[in-house]
Coordinates of N, CA, C and O in Angstrom, one line a residue:
M2 N 0.8 -1.0 -0.2 CA -0.3 0.3 -0.1 C 0.9 1.2 0.3 O 2.0 1.2 1.1
P3 N 0.8 1.9 -0.8 CA 1.4 3.3 -0.8 C 0.9 4.3 0.0 O 0.0 4.4 0.2
L4 N 2.1 4.8 0.8 CA 2.2 6.3 1.5 C 1.1 7.4 0.9 O 1.2 7.6 0.2
Q5 N 0.1 7.8 1.9 CA -0.7 8.6 1.4 C -0.5 10.1 2.3 O -1.2 9.4 3.6
K6 N -0.1 11.1 1.9 CA -0.3 12.3 3.2 C -2.3 12.5 3.4 O -2.5 12.1 2.6
V7 N -2.2 13.1 4.1 CA -3.5 13.5 5.0 C -3.5 15.2 4.8 O -2.5 15.8 5.5
D8 N -4.8 15.7 4.3 CA -5.0 16.7 4.1 C -5.8 17.3 5.4 O -7.4 17.2 4.9
V9 N -5.4 17.8 6.4 CA -6.4 17.7 7.6 C -7.4 19.1 7.3 O -8.5 18.5 7.6
R10 N -7.4 19.7 6.7 CA -7.8 20.8 6.2 C -9.4 20.5 5.3 O -10.6 20.5 5.3
E11 N -9.2 19.7 4.2 CA -9.4 18.6 3.4 C -10.5 17.9 4.3 O -11.7 17.8 4.1
K12 N -10.0 17.3 5.0 CA -10.6 15.7 5.9 C -11.8 17.0 6.8 O -13.1 16.2 6.9
F13 N -11.5 17.8 7.4 CA -12.8 18.6 8.2 C -13.5 19.3 7.5 O -14.3 19.2 8.0
G14 N -13.2 19.7 6.1 CA -14.2 19.9 5.4 C -15.5 18.6 4.9 O -16.6 19.2 4.5
L15 N -15.4 17.5 5.3 CA -16.2 16.5 4.6 C -17.4 16.4 5.9 O -18.1 15.4 5.9
F16 N -17.1 17.0 7.0 CA -17.9 16.7 8.0 C -18.2 18.2 8.3 O -17.4 18.7 9.0
A17 N -19.5 18.3 9.1 CA -19.8 19.6 10.0 C -20.1 19.3 11.5 O -20.7 20.3 12.0
D18 N -20.9 18.1 11.5 CA -21.2 17.8 13.2 C -20.5 17.7 14.4 O -19.5 17.9 13.7
H19 N -20.9 18.1 15.5 CA -20.5 18.5 16.5 C -20.2 16.9 17.0 O -20.8 16.5 17.5
W20 N -19.5 17.1 18.6 CA -18.5 15.6 19.1 C -19.1 14.3 18.7 O -19.3 13.5 19.1
N21 N -18.6 14.3 17.0 CA -18.6 13.1 16.5 C -17.3 12.6 16.2 O -17.0 13.3 14.8
P22 N -16.5 12.0 16.3 CA -14.9 12.0 16.1 C -14.8 11.0 14.8 O -15.5 10.1 14.7
R23 N -14.1 11.5 13.9 CA -13.8 10.8 12.7 C -12.4 10.5 12.6 O -11.2 11.1 12.8
I24 N -11.9 8.7 12.5 CA -10.5 8.3 12.4 C -10.1 8.5 11.0 O -10.4 8.5 10.1
V25 N -8.6 9.3 10.9 CA -7.7 9.9 9.6 C -7.0 8.8 9.4 O -6.2 9.0 8.8
A26 N -6.3 8.3 11.2 CA -5.4 7.4 10.5 C -4.9 6.4 11.6 O -5.5 6.6 13.2
D27 N -4.5 5.2 11.5 CA -4.0 4.4 12.6 C -2.5 4.3 13.0 O -1.7 4.8 12.2
L28 N -1.9 4.3 14.1 CA -0.6 4.5 14.3 C 0.0 3.8 15.6 O -0.2 4.2 16.7
N29 N 0.7 2.5 15.8 CA 0.9 1.8 16.6 C -0.3 1.6 17.7 O 0.2 1.8 19.0
G30 N -1.3 1.2 17.0 CA -2.4 0.9 18.2 C -3.0 2.2 18.8 O -4.0 1.9 19.7
Q31 N -2.6 3.2 18.1 CA -3.4 4.7 18.2 C -3.9 4.8 17.1 O -3.7 4.6 16.4
Q32 N -4.9 6.1 17.5 CA -5.9 6.6 16.3 C -6.0 8.0 16.4 O -5.6 8.7 17.1
V33 N -5.4 8.5 15.5 CA -5.6 10.1 15.0 C -7.0 10.0 14.4 O -7.5 9.4 13.4
K34 N -7.6 11.1 15.0 CA -8.8 11.8 14.7 C -9.7 12.4 15.1 O -8.7 13.9 15.2
L35 N -10.2 13.3 14.0 CA -10.6 14.4 13.9 C -11.9 14.9 14.3 O -13.2 13.9 14.5
V36 N -12.1 16.0 15.2 CA -13.5 16.4 15.7 C -13.7 17.7 16.1 O -12.8 18.8 16.0
R37 N -15.1 17.9 15.6 CA -15.3 19.4 15.9 C -16.1 19.7 17.0 O -16.7 18.7 17.4
F38 N -15.9 20.7 17.8 CA -16.4 20.8 19.0 C -17.6 21.8 19.0 O -16.9 23.1 18.4
R39 N -18.5 22.1 19.7 CA -19.1 23.2 20.3 C -20.0 23.3 21.0 O -21.1 22.4 21.3
G40 N -19.7 24.1 22.0 CA -20.8 23.6 23.5 C -20.4 23.2 24.3 O -18.9 22.8 24.5
P41 N -20.5 22.7 25.3 CA -19.8 21.7 26.6 C -20.2 20.1 26.1 O -21.4 19.9 25.5
F42 N -19.1 19.6 26.9 CA -19.4 18.0 26.3 C -19.7 17.7 27.8 O -20.1 18.6 28.4
V43 N -19.7 16.2 28.1 CA -20.0 15.6 29.8 C -18.8 15.6 29.9 O -17.6 15.3 29.6
W44 N -18.7 15.6 31.5 CA -17.7 15.5 32.3 C -17.3 13.9 31.8 O -18.4 13.3 32.3
H45 N -15.8 13.6 32.2 CA -15.6 12.2 32.0 C -14.2 11.9 32.4 O -13.4 12.7 32.4
S46 N -13.6 10.7 32.5 CA -12.2 10.2 32.2 C -12.2 8.9 31.8 O -13.3 8.4 31.1
H47 N -11.1 8.9 31.4 CA -10.6 7.0 30.5 C -10.0 6.6 31.9 O -8.7 7.2 32.2
E48 N -10.2 5.5 32.4 CA -9.5 4.7 33.1 C -8.1 4.0 32.6 O -7.1 4.2 33.6
D49 N -8.0 3.8 31.4 CA -6.6 3.0 30.7 C -6.1 4.0 30.1 O -4.9 3.2 29.2
E50 N -6.6 5.0 29.3 CA -6.0 6.0 27.7 C -5.8 7.0 28.3 O -6.7 7.9 29.0
D51 N -4.8 7.5 27.7 CA -4.3 8.7 28.2 C -4.7 9.7 26.5 O -5.2 8.5 25.8
E52 N -5.3 10.7 26.6 CA -5.8 11.5 25.6 C -4.8 12.7 25.2 O -4.6 13.8 26.1
M53 N -4.4 13.1 23.6 CA -3.9 14.3 23.4 C -4.9 15.1 22.6 O -5.4 14.7 21.8
F54 N -5.0 16.5 22.9 CA -6.0 17.3 22.0 C -5.3 18.2 21.6 O -4.6 19.0 21.9
F55 N -4.9 18.5 20.2 CA -4.2 19.3 19.3 C -5.1 20.2 18.9 O -6.2 20.1 17.6
V56 N -5.3 21.4 18.8 CA -6.4 22.7 18.1 C -6.0 22.9 16.7 O -4.5 23.6 16.9
V57 N -6.4 22.7 16.0 CA -6.4 22.9 14.6 C -6.8 24.2 14.2 O -6.2 25.2 13.7
S58 N -8.0 24.6 14.8 CA -8.6 25.7 14.2 C -9.5 26.4 15.6 O -9.9 25.3 15.8
G59 N -9.4 27.5 16.0 CA -10.5 27.6 17.0 C -9.9 27.7 18.4 O -8.6 27.6 18.5
S60 N -10.7 27.8 19.2 CA -10.0 27.5 20.9 C -11.1 26.8 21.7 O -12.4 26.9 21.1
F61 N -10.7 26.3 22.7 CA -11.9 25.7 23.4 C -11.0 25.6 25.0 O -9.9 26.0 25.3
T62 N -12.0 26.0 25.8 CA -11.1 25.0 27.3 C -11.5 23.5 27.5 O -12.6 23.1 27.7
M63 N -10.5 23.7 28.5 CA -10.6 22.2 29.0 C -10.8 22.4 30.5 O -9.8 23.0 31.2
E64 N -12.0 21.7 31.0 CA -12.5 21.8 32.3 C -11.8 21.0 33.2 O -12.0 19.9 32.6
L65 N -11.2 21.0 34.1 CA -10.6 20.0 35.1 C -11.1 20.4 36.6 O -11.7 21.4 37.0
R66 N -11.0 19.4 37.1 CA -12.0 19.8 38.7 C -10.5 20.8 39.4 O -11.0 21.1 40.4
D67 N -9.6 20.4 39.0 CA -8.7 21.7 39.7 C -8.1 22.8 39.0 O -7.1 23.4 39.5
G68 N -8.8 23.2 37.9 CA -8.7 24.5 37.1 C -8.6 24.2 36.0 O -8.4 22.9 35.3
D69 N -9.0 25.5 34.9 CA -9.1 25.1 33.5 C -7.8 25.6 32.7 O -6.9 26.4 33.1
V70 N -7.6 25.0 31.6 CA -6.8 25.0 30.9 C -7.5 26.0 29.3 O -8.5 24.9 28.6
R71 N -7.2 26.8 29.0 CA -7.4 27.4 27.3 C -6.6 26.8 26.8 O -5.5 26.9 26.8
L72 N -6.8 26.5 25.2 CA -5.9 26.2 24.3 C -6.8 27.1 23.0 O -7.8 26.9 22.5
T73 N -5.2 27.4 22.3 CA -5.9 28.0 20.7 C -5.1 27.3 19.7 O -4.4 26.4 20.2
A74 N -5.5 27.6 18.7 CA -4.8 26.9 17.5 C -3.8 27.1 17.7 O -2.8 27.9 18.4
G75 N -2.8 25.8 17.4 CA -1.4 25.3 17.3 C -1.3 24.6 18.6 O 0.0 24.4 19.0
Q76 N -1.8 24.7 19.9 CA -1.5 24.3 21.1 C -2.0 22.8 20.9 O -3.1 22.3 20.6
F77 N -1.8 22.2 22.4 CA -2.1 20.7 22.9 C -1.8 20.6 24.0 O -1.5 20.9 24.7
L78 N -2.9 19.9 24.4 CA -3.0 19.1 26.1 C -3.3 17.5 26.0 O -3.9 17.1 25.3
V79 N -2.3 17.3 26.8 CA -2.2 15.6 27.4 C -2.8 15.4 28.4 O -2.7 15.9 29.4
V80 N -4.2 14.9 28.4 CA -5.0 14.3 29.8 C -4.8 13.2 29.9 O -4.9 11.9 29.3
P81 N -3.7 13.0 31.2 CA -3.6 11.9 31.5 C -4.6 10.7 32.1 O -6.0 11.2 32.3
R82 N -4.8 9.6 31.8 CA -5.7 8.5 32.5 C -6.3 8.7 33.4 O -5.3 9.1 34.3
G83 N -7.3 8.5 33.9 CA -8.3 8.5 35.1 C -8.0 10.3 35.5 O -8.8 10.5 36.7
V84 N -8.2 11.1 34.6 CA -8.4 12.5 35.0 C -9.7 13.2 34.3 O -10.0 12.8 33.0
E85 N -10.6 13.3 35.4 CA -11.5 13.8 35.1 C -12.0 15.1 34.0 O -11.2 15.8 34.6
H86 N -12.6 15.2 33.4 CA -12.3 16.4 32.3 C -13.2 16.7 31.4 O -14.4 15.7 31.4
R87 N -13.5 18.0 30.9 CA -14.8 18.3 30.0 C -14.2 19.5 29.2 O -14.2 20.6 29.5
P88 N -14.3 18.9 27.5 CA -14.4 19.8 26.8 C -15.2 21.1 26.9 O -16.5 20.4 26.8
V89 N -15.0 22.6 26.4 CA -16.1 23.1 26.3 C -15.6 24.3 25.3 O -14.7 25.1 25.4
A90 N -16.3 24.8 24.2 CA -16.1 25.3 23.4 C -17.2 26.4 23.1 O -18.4 26.0 22.6
E91 N -16.7 28.1 23.2 CA -18.0 28.8 23.0 C -18.5 28.9 21.7 O -19.6 29.1 21.3
E92 N -17.2 28.5 20.5 CA -17.4 29.1 19.2 C -16.7 27.7 18.6 O -16.1 26.3 19.4
E93 N -17.2 27.4 17.2 CA -16.6 26.2 16.9 C -15.1 25.6 16.9 O -14.7 26.6 17.0
V94 N -14.7 24.5 17.3 CA -13.3 24.5 17.2 C -13.0 23.3 16.6 O -13.8 22.0 16.6
C95 N -11.5 22.9 15.7 CA -11.5 21.8 15.1 C -10.4 21.4 15.7 O -9.7 22.0 16.2
V96 N -10.2 20.0 16.5 CA -9.4 19.5 17.2 C -9.2 17.9 16.6 O -9.8 17.0 15.9
M97 N -7.3 17.9 16.3 CA -7.0 16.3 16.5 C -6.7 15.7 17.7 O -6.1 16.2 18.5
L98 N -7.1 14.7 17.7 CA -7.1 13.5 19.2 C -6.3 12.6 18.7 O -6.4 12.2 17.5
F99 N -5.0 12.4 19.7 CA -4.6 11.2 19.1 C -4.6 10.6 20.6 O -4.7 10.7 21.8
E100 N -4.9 8.8 20.6 CA -5.4 8.2 21.9 C -5.6 6.8 21.2 O -5.6 6.6 19.9
P101 N -5.3 5.9 22.2 CA -5.7 4.6 22.0 C -6.8 4.3 21.1 O -7.7 4.9 21.0
A102 N -7.2 3.3 20.2 CA -8.1 2.8 19.6 C -8.9 2.7 20.6 O -10.1 2.3 20.1
S103 N -8.9 2.0 21.8 CA -10.0 1.3 22.5 C -10.4 3.0 23.3 O -11.6 2.1 23.7
T104 N -10.1 3.7 22.9 CA -10.8 5.0 23.7 C -12.0 5.2 23.3 O -12.2 5.6 22.0
L105 N -13.0 5.4 24.3 CA -14.4 5.6 24.0 C -14.8 7.1 24.1 O -14.3 8.2 25.3
N106 N -15.3 7.9 23.4 CA -15.2 9.5 23.4 C -15.6 10.0 24.7 O -15.0 10.8 25.1
T107 N -16.6 9.3 25.6 CA -17.2 9.8 26.6 C -16.9 8.8 28.1 O -17.4 9.3 29.1
G108 N -15.6 8.3 27.7 CA -15.1 7.7 28.8 C -16.2 6.7 29.4 O -16.6 6.0 28.9
D109 N -15.9 6.9 31.0 CA -16.6 6.7 32.0 C -18.2 7.1 32.1 O -19.3 6.5 32.7
A110 N -18.5 7.9 31.3 CA -19.7 8.5 31.3 C -21.0 8.4 30.5 O -22.1 8.1 30.9
G111 N -20.6 7.6 29.5 CA -21.9 7.2 28.4 C -22.5 8.4 28.0 O -22.4 9.4 28.6
G112 N -23.9 7.8 27.8 CA -25.0 8.8 27.0 C -24.9 9.0 25.8 O -24.4 8.2 24.9
D113 N -25.6 10.4 25.2 CA -26.4 10.5 24.0 C -24.8 10.9 23.4 O -25.1 10.5 22.0
L114 N -23.9 11.2 23.9 CA -23.1 11.5 23.0 C -22.0 10.3 22.5 O -20.7 10.7 21.9
T115 N -22.2 9.3 23.3 CA -21.1 8.3 23.0 C -21.3 7.9 22.0 O -22.4 7.6 21.0
R116 N -20.1 7.3 21.2 CA -20.1 7.2 19.6 C -19.0 5.4 19.6 O -18.1 5.7 20.1
T117 N -19.9 4.6 19.7 CA -19.1 3.3 19.7 C -18.5 3.1 18.3 O -17.4 2.4 17.9
E118 N -19.0 3.1 17.3 CA -18.3 3.2 15.8 C -18.3 4.6 15.4 O -19.1 4.8 15.0
L119 N -16.7 4.4 14.7 CA -16.6 5.8 14.4 C -16.1 5.5 13.0 O -15.7 4.4 12.2
D120 N -16.7 6.4 11.8 CA -16.3 6.5 10.7 C -15.2 7.2 10.4 O -13.8 7.9 11.6
R121 N -14.2 6.7 9.1 CA -13.2 6.9 8.7 C -13.5 8.3 7.4 O -14.3 7.8 6.5
V122 N -12.5 9.3 7.7 CA -12.4 10.0 6.5 C -11.2 10.2 5.9 O -9.9 9.5 6.0

């Protein structure tokens, strides 16, 4: 299989919904995902997985129980396993996620925003 580059802007152009991650690549048991955020997500944690949130465009606040972290385009944050967190975006933000393939987007919270089957773009 020949190597193929990924145009992140092009991939974000393929979907417009929020809180529904899409897989763009697999890497050593990890997945690279793209997601659009707007509004508040659910408070949750991941018992066994770390997550990396890289802001492609826009900005959002990662709410944490011991203080919030504001992220803007070009910045990233690693949320360690077991740390309860909630992303909140006042305006739409485009985020690239790096996380183990086993990571469920809502972690231990479940609910209507849970995505068990992710599309590939």
